[in-house]
PDB file of N, CA and C in Angstrom:
ATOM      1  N   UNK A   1     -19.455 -16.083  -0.154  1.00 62.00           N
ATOM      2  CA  UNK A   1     -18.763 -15.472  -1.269  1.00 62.00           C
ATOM      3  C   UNK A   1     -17.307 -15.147  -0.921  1.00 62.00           C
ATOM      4  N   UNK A   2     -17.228 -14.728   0.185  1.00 64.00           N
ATOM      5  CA  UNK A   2     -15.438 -14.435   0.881  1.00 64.00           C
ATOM      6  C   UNK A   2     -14.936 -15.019   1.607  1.00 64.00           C
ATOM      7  N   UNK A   3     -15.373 -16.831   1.527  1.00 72.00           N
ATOM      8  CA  UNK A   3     -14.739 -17.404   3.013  1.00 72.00           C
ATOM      9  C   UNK A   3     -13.591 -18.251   2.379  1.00 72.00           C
ATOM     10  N   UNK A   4     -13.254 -17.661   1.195  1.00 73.00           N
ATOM     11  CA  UNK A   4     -11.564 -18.268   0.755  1.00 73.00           C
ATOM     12  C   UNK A   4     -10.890 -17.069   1.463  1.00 73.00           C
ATOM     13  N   UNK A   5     -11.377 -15.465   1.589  1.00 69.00           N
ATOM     14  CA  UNK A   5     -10.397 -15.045   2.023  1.00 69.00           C
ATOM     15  C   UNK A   5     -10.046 -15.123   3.764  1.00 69.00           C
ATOM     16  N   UNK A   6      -8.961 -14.845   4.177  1.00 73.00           N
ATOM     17  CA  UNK A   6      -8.494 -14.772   5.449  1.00 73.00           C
ATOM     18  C   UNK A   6      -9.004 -13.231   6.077  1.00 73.00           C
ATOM     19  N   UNK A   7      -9.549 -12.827   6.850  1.00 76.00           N
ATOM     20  CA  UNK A   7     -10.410 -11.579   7.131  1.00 76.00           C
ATOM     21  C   UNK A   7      -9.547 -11.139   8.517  1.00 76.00           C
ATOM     22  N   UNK A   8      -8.845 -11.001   8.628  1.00 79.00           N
ATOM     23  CA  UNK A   8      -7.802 -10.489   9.776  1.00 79.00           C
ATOM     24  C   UNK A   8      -7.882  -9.144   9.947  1.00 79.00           C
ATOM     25  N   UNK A   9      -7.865  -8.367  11.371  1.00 82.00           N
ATOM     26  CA  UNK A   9      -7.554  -7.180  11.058  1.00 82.00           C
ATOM     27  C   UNK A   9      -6.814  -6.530  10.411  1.00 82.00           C
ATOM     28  N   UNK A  10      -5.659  -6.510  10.027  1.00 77.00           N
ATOM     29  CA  UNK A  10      -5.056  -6.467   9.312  1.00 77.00           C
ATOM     30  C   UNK A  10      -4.816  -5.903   7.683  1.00 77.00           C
ATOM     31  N   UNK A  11      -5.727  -6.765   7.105  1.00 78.00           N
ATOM     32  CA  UNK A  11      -6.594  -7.313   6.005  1.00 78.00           C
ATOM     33  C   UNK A  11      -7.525  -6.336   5.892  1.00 78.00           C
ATOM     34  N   UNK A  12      -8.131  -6.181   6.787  1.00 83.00           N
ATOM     35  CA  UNK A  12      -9.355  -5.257   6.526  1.00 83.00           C
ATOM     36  C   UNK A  12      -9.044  -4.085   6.882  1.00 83.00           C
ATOM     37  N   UNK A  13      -7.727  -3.346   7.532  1.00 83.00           N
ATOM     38  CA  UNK A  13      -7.821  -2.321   7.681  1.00 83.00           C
ATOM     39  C   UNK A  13      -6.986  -1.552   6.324  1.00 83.00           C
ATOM     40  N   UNK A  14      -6.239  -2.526   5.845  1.00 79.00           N
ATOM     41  CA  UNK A  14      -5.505  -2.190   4.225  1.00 79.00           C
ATOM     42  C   UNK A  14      -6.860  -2.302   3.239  1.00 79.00           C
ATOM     43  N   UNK A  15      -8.025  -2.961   3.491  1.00 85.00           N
ATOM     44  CA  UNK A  15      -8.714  -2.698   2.247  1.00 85.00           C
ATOM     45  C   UNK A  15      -9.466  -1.606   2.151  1.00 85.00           C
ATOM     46  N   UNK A  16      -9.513  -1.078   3.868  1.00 90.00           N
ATOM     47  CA  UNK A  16     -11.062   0.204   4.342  1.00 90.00           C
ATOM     48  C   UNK A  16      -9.693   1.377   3.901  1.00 90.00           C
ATOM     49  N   UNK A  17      -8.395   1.532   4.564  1.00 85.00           N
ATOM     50  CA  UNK A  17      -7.857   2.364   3.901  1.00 85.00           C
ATOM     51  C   UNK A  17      -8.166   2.543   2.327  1.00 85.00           C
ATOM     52  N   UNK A  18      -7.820   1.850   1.296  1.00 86.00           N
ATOM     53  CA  UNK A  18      -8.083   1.628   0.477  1.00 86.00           C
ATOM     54  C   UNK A  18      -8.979   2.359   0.043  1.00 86.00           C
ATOM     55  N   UNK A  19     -10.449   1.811   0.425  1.00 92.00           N
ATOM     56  CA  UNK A  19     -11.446   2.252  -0.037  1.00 92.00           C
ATOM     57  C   UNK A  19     -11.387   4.121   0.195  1.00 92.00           C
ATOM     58  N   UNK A  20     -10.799   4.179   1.716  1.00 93.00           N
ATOM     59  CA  UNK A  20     -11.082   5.456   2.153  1.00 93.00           C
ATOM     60  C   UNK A  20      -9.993   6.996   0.805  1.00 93.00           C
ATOM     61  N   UNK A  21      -9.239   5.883   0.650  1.00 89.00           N
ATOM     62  CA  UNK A  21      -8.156   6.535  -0.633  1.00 89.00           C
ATOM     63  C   UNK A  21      -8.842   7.275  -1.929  1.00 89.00           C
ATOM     64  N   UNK A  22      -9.482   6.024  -2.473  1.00 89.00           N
ATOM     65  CA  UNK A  22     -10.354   5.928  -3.518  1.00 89.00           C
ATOM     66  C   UNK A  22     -11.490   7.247  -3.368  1.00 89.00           C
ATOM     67  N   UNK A  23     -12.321   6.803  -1.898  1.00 94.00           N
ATOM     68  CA  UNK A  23     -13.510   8.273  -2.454  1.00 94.00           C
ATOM     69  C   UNK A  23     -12.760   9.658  -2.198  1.00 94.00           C
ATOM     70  N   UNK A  24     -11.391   9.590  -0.768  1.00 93.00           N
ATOM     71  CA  UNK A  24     -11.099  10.761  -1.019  1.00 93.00           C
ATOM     72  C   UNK A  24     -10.265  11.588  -2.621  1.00 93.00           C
ATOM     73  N   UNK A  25      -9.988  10.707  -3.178  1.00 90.00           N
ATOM     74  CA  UNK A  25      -9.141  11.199  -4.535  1.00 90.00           C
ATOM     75  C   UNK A  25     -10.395  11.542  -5.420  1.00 90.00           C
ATOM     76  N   UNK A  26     -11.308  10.680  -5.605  1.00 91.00           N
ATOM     77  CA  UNK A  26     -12.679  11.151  -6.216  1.00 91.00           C
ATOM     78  C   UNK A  26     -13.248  12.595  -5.982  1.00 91.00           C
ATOM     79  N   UNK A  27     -13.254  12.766  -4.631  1.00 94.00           N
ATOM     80  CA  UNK A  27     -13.912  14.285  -3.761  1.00 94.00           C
ATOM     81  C   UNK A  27     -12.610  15.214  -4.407  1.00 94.00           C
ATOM     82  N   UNK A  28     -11.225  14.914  -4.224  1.00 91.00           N
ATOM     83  CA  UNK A  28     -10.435  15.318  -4.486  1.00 91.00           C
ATOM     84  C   UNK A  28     -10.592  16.296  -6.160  1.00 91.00           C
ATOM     85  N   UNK A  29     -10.692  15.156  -6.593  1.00 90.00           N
ATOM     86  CA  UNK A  29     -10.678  15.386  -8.199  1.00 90.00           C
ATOM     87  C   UNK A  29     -11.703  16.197  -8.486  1.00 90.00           C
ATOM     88  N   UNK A  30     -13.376  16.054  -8.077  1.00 93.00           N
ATOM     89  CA  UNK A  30     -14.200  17.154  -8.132  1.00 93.00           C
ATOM     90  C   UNK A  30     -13.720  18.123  -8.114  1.00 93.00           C
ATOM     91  N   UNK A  31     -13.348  18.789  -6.858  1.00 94.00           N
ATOM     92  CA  UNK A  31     -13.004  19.419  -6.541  1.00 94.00           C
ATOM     93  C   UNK A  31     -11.969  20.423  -6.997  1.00 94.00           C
ATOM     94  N   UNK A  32     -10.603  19.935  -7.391  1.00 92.00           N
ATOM     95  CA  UNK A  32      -9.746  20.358  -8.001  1.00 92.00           C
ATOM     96  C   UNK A  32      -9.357  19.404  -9.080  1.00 92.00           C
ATOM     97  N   UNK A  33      -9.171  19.648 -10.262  1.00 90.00           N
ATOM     98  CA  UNK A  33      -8.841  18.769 -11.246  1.00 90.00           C
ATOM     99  C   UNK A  33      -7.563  18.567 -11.309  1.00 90.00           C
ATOM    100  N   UNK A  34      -7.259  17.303 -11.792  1.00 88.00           N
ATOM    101  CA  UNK A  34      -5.383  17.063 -11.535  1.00 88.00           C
ATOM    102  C   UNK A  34      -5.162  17.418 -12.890  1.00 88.00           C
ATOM    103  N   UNK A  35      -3.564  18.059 -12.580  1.00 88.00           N
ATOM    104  CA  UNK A  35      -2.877  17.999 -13.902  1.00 88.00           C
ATOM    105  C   UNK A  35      -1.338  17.451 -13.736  1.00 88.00           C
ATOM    106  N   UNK A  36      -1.007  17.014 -15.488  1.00 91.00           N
ATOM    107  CA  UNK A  36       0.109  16.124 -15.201  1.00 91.00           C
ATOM    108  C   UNK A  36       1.443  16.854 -14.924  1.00 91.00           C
ATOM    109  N   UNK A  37       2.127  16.291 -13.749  1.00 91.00           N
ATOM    110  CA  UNK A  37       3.637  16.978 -13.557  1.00 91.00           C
ATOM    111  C   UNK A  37       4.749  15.573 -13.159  1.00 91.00           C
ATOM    112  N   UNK A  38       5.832  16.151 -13.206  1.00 91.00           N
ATOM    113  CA  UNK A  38       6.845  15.568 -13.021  1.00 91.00           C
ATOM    114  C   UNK A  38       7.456  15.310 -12.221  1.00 91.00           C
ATOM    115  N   UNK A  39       7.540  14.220 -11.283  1.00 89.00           N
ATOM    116  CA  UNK A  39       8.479  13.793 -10.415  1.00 89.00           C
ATOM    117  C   UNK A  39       9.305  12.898  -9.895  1.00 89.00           C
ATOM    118  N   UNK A  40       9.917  12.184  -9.199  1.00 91.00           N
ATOM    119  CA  UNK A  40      11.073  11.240  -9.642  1.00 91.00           C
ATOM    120  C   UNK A  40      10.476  10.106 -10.058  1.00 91.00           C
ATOM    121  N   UNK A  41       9.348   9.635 -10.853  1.00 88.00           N
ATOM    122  CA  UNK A  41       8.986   8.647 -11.476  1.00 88.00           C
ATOM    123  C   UNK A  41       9.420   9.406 -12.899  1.00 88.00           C
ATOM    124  N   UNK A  42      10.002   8.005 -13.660  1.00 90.00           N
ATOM    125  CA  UNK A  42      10.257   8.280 -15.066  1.00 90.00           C
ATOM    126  C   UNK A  42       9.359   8.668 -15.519  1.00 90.00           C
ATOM    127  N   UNK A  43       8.348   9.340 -15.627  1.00 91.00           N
ATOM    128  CA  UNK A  43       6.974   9.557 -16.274  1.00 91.00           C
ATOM    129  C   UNK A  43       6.141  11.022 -15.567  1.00 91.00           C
ATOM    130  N   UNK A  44       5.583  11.520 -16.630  1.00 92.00           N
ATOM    131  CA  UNK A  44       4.754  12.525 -16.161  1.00 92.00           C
ATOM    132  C   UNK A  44       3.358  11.840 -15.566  1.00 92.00           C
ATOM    133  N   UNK A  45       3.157  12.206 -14.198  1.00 92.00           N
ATOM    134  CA  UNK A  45       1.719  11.117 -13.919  1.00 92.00           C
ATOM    135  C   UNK A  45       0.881  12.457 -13.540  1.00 92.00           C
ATOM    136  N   UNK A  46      -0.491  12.129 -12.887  1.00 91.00           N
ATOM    137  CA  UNK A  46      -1.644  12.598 -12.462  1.00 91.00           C
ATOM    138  C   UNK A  46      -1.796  12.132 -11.184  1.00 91.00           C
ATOM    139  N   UNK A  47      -2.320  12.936 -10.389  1.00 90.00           N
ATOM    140  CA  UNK A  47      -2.581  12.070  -9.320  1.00 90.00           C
ATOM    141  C   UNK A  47      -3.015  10.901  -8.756  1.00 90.00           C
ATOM    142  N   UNK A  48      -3.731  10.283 -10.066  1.00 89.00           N
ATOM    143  CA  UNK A  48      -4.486   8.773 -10.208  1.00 89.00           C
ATOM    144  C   UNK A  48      -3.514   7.726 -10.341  1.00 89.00           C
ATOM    145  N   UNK A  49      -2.711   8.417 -11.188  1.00 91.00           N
ATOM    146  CA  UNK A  49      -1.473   8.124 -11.752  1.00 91.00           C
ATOM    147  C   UNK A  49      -0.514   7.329 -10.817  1.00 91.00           C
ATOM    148  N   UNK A  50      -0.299   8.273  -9.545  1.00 92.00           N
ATOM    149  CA  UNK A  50       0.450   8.199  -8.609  1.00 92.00           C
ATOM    150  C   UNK A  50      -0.180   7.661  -7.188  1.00 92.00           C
ATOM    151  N   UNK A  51      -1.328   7.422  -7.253  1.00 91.00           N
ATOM    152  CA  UNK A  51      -1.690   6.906  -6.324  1.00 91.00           C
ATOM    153  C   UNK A  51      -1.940   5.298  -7.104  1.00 91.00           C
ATOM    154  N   UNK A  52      -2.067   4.942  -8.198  1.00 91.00           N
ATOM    155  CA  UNK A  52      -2.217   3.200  -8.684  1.00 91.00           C
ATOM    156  C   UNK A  52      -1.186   2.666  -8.286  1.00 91.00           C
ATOM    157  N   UNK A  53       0.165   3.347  -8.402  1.00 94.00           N
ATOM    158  CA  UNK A  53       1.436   3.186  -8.592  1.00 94.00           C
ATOM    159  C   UNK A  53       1.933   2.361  -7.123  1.00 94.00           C
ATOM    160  N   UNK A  54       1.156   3.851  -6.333  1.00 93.00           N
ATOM    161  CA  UNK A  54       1.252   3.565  -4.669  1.00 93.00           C
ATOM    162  C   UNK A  54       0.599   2.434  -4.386  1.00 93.00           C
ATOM    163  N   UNK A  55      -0.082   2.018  -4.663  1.00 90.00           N
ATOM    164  CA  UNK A  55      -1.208   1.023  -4.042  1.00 90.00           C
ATOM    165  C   UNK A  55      -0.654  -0.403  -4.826  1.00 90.00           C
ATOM    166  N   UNK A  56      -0.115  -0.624  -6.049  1.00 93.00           N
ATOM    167  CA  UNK A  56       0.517  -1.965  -6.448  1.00 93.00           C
ATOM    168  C   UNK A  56       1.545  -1.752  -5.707  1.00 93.00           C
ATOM    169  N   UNK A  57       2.221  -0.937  -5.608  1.00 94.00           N
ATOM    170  CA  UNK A  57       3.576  -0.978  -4.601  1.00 94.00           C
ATOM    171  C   UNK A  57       3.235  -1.393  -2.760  1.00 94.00           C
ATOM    172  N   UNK A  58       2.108  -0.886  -2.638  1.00 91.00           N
ATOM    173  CA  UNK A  58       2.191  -1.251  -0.904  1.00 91.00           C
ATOM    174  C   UNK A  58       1.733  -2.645  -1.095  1.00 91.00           C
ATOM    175  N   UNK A  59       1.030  -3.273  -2.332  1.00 89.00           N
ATOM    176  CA  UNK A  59       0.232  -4.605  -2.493  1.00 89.00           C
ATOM    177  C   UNK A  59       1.560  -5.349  -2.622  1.00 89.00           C
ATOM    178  N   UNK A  60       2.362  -5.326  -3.096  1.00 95.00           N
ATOM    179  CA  UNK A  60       4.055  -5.932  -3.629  1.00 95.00           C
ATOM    180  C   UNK A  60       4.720  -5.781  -2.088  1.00 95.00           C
ATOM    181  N   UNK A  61       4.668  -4.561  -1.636  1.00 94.00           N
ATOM    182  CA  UNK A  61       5.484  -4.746  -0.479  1.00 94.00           C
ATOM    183  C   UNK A  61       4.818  -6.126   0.700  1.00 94.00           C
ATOM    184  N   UNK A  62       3.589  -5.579   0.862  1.00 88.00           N
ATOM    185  CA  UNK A  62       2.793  -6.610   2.230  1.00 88.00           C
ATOM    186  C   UNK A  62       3.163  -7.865   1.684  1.00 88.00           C
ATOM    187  N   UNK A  63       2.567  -8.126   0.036  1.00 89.00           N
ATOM    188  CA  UNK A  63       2.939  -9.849  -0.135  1.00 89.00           C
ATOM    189  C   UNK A  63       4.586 -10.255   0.154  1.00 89.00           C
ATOM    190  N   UNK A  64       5.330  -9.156  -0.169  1.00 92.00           N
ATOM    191  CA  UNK A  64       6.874 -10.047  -0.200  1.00 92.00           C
ATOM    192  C   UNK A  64       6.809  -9.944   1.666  1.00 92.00           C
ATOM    193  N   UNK A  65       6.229  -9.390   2.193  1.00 88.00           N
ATOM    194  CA  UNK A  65       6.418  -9.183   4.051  1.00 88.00           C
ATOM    195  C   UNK A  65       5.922 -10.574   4.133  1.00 88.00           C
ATOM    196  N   UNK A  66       4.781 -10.895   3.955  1.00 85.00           N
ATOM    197  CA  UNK A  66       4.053 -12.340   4.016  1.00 85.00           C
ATOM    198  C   UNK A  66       5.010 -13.194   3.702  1.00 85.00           C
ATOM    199  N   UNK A  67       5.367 -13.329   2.283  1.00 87.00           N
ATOM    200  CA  UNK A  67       6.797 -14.669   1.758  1.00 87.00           C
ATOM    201  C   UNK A  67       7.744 -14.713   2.356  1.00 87.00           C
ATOM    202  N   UNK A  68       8.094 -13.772   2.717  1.00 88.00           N
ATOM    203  CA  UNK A  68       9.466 -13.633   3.771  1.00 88.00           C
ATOM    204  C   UNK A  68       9.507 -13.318   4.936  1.00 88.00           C
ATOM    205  N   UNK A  69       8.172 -14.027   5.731  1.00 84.00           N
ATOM    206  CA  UNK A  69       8.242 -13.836   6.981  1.00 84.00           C
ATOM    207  C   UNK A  69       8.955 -14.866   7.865  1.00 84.00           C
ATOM    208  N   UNK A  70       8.330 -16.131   7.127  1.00 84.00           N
ATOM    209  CA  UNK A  70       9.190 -17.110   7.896  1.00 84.00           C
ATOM    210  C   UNK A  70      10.838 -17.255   7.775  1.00 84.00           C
ATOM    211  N   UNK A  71      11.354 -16.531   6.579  1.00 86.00           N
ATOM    212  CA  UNK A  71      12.571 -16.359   6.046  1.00 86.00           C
ATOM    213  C   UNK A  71      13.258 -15.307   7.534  1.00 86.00           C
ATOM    214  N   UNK A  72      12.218 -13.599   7.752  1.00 84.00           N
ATOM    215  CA  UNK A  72      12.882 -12.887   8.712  1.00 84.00           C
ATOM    216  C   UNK A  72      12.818 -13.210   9.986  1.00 84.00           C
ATOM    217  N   UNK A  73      11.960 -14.522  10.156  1.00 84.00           N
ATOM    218  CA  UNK A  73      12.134 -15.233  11.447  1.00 84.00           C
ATOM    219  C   UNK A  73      13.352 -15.976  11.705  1.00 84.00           C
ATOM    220  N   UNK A  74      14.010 -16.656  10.957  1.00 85.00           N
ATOM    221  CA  UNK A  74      14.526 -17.511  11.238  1.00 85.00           C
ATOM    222  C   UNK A  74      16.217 -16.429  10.938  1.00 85.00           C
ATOM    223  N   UNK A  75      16.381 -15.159   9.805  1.00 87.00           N
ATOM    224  CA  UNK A  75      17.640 -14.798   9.528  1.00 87.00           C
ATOM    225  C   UNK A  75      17.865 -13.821  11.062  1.00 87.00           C
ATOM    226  N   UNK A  76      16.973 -13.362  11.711  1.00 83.00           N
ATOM    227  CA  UNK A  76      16.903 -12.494  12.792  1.00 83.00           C
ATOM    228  C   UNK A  76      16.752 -13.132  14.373  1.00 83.00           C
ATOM    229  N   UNK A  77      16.785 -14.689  14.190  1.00 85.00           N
ATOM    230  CA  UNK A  77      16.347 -15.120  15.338  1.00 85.00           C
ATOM    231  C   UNK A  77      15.271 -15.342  16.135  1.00 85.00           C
ATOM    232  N   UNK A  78      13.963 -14.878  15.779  1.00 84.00           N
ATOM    233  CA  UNK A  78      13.107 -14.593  16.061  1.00 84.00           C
ATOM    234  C   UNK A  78      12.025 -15.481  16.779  1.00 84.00           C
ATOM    235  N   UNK A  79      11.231 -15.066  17.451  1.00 87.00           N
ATOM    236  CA  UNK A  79      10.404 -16.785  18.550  1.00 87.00           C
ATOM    237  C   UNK A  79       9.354 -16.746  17.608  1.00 87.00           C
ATOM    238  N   UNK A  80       8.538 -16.005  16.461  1.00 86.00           N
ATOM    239  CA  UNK A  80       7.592 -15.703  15.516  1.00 86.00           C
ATOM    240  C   UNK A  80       8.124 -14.559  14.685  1.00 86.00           C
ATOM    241  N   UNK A  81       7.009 -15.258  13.442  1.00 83.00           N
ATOM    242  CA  UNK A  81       7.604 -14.231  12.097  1.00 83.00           C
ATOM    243  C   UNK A  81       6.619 -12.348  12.573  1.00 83.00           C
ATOM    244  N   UNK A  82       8.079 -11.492  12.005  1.00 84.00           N
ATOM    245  CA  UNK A  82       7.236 -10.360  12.258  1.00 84.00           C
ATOM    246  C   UNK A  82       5.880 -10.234  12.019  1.00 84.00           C
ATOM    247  N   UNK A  83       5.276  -9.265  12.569  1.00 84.00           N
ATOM    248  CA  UNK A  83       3.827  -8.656  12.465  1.00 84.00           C
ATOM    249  C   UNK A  83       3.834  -7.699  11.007  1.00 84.00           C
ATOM    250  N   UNK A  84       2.586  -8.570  10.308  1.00 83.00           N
ATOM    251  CA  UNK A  84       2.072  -7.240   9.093  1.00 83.00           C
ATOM    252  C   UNK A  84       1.461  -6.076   9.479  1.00 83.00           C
ATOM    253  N   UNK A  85       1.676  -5.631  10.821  1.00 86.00           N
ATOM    254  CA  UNK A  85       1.421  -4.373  10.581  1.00 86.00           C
ATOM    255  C   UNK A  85       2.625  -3.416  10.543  1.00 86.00           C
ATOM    256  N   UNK A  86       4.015  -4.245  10.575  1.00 89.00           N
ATOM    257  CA  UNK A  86       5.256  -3.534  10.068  1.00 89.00           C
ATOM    258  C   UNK A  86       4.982  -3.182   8.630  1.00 89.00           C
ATOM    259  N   UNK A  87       4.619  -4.024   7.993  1.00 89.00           N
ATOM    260  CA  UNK A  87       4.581  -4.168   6.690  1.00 89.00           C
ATOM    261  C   UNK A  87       3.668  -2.896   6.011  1.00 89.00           C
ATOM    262  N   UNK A  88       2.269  -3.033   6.858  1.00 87.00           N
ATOM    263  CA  UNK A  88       1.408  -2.409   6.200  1.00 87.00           C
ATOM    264  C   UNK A  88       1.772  -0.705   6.166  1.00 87.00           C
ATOM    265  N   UNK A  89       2.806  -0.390   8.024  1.00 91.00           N
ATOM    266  CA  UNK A  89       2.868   0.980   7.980  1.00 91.00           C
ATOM    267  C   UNK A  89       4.447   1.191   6.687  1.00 91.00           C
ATOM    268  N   UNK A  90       5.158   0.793   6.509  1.00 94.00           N
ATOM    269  CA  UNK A  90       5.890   0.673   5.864  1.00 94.00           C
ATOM    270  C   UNK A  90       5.459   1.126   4.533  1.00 94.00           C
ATOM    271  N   UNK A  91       4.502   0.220   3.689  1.00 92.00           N
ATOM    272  CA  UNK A  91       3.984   0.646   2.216  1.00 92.00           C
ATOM    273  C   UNK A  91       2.820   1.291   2.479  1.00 92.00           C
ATOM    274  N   UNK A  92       2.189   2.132   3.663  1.00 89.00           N
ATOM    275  CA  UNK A  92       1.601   3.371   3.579  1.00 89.00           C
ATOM    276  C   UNK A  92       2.372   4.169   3.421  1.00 89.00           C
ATOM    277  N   UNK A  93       3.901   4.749   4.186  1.00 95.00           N
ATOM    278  CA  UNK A  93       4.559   5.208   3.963  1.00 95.00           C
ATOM    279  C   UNK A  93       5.395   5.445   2.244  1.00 95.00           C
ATOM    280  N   UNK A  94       5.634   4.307   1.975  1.00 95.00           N
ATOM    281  CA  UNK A  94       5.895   3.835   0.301  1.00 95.00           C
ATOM    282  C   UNK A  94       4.659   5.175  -0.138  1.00 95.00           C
ATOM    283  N   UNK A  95       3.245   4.607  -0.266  1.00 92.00           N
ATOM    284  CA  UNK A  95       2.478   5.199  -0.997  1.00 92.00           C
ATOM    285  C   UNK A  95       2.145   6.712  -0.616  1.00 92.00           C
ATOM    286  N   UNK A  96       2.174   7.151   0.457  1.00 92.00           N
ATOM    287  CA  UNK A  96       2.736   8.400   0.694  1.00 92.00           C
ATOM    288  C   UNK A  96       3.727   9.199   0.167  1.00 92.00           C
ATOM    289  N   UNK A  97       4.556   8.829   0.034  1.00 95.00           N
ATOM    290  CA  UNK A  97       6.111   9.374  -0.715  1.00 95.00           C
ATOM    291  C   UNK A  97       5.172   8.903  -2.120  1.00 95.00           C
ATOM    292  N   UNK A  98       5.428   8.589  -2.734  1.00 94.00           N
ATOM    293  CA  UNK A  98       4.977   8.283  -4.137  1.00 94.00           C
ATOM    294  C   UNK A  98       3.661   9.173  -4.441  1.00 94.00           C
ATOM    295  N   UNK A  99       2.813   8.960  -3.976  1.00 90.00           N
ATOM    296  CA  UNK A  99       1.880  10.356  -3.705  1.00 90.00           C
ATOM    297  C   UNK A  99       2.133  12.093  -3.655  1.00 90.00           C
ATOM    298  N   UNK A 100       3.523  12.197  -2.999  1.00 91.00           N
ATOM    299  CA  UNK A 100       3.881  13.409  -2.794  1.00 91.00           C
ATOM    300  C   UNK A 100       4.893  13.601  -3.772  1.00 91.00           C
ATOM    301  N   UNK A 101       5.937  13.028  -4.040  1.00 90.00           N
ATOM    302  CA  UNK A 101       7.279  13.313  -4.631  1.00 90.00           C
ATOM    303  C   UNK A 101       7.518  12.335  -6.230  1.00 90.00           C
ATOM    304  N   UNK A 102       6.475  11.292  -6.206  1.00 84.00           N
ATOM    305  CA  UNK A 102       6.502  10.815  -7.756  1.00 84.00           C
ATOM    306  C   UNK A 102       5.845  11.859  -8.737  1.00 84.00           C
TER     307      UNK A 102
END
């Protein structure tokens, strides 16, 4: 059923994060219910809100890291294209900030 995808560490540690996101915002939400506020996103969001936001954004960041790897190999000199796990800590970071301050 998954042997189109590529199963790299990598790969799997952005999807178990993922997952691990998902039940904690669930426990989260039990717990305390979100309400909507304002922050430098044009929009009043929710915490669901702001974490979808985060998660197409770290998904946008890793793919353009992927398309433009062989691109930052070759503009930087490089003997191989960077490592996605620049990428991945990068748009955790993204979804962090967006989490806290969107």
């Amino acid at each position: 059923m998954f042997a189109w995808m590529v199963w790299t560490t990598p790969v799997a540690v952005f999807f178990t994060c993922i997952v691990l996101m998902l039940i904690g915002m669930t426990v989260w939400e039990l717990k305390s219910p979100t309400v909507m506020r304002k922050g430098w996103l044009p929009m009043a969001t929710t915490r669901g809100d702001r974490l979808f936001i985060g998660l197409l954004t770290a998904a946008y960041i890793n793919l353009a890291w992927v398309g433009l790897g062989e691109h930052l190999a070759q503009w930087f000199s490089l003997e191989q294209e960077p490592s996605v796990w620049f990428s991945f800590v990068l748009s955790m970071a993204v979804l962090g900030l967006i989490m806290k301050k969107g």
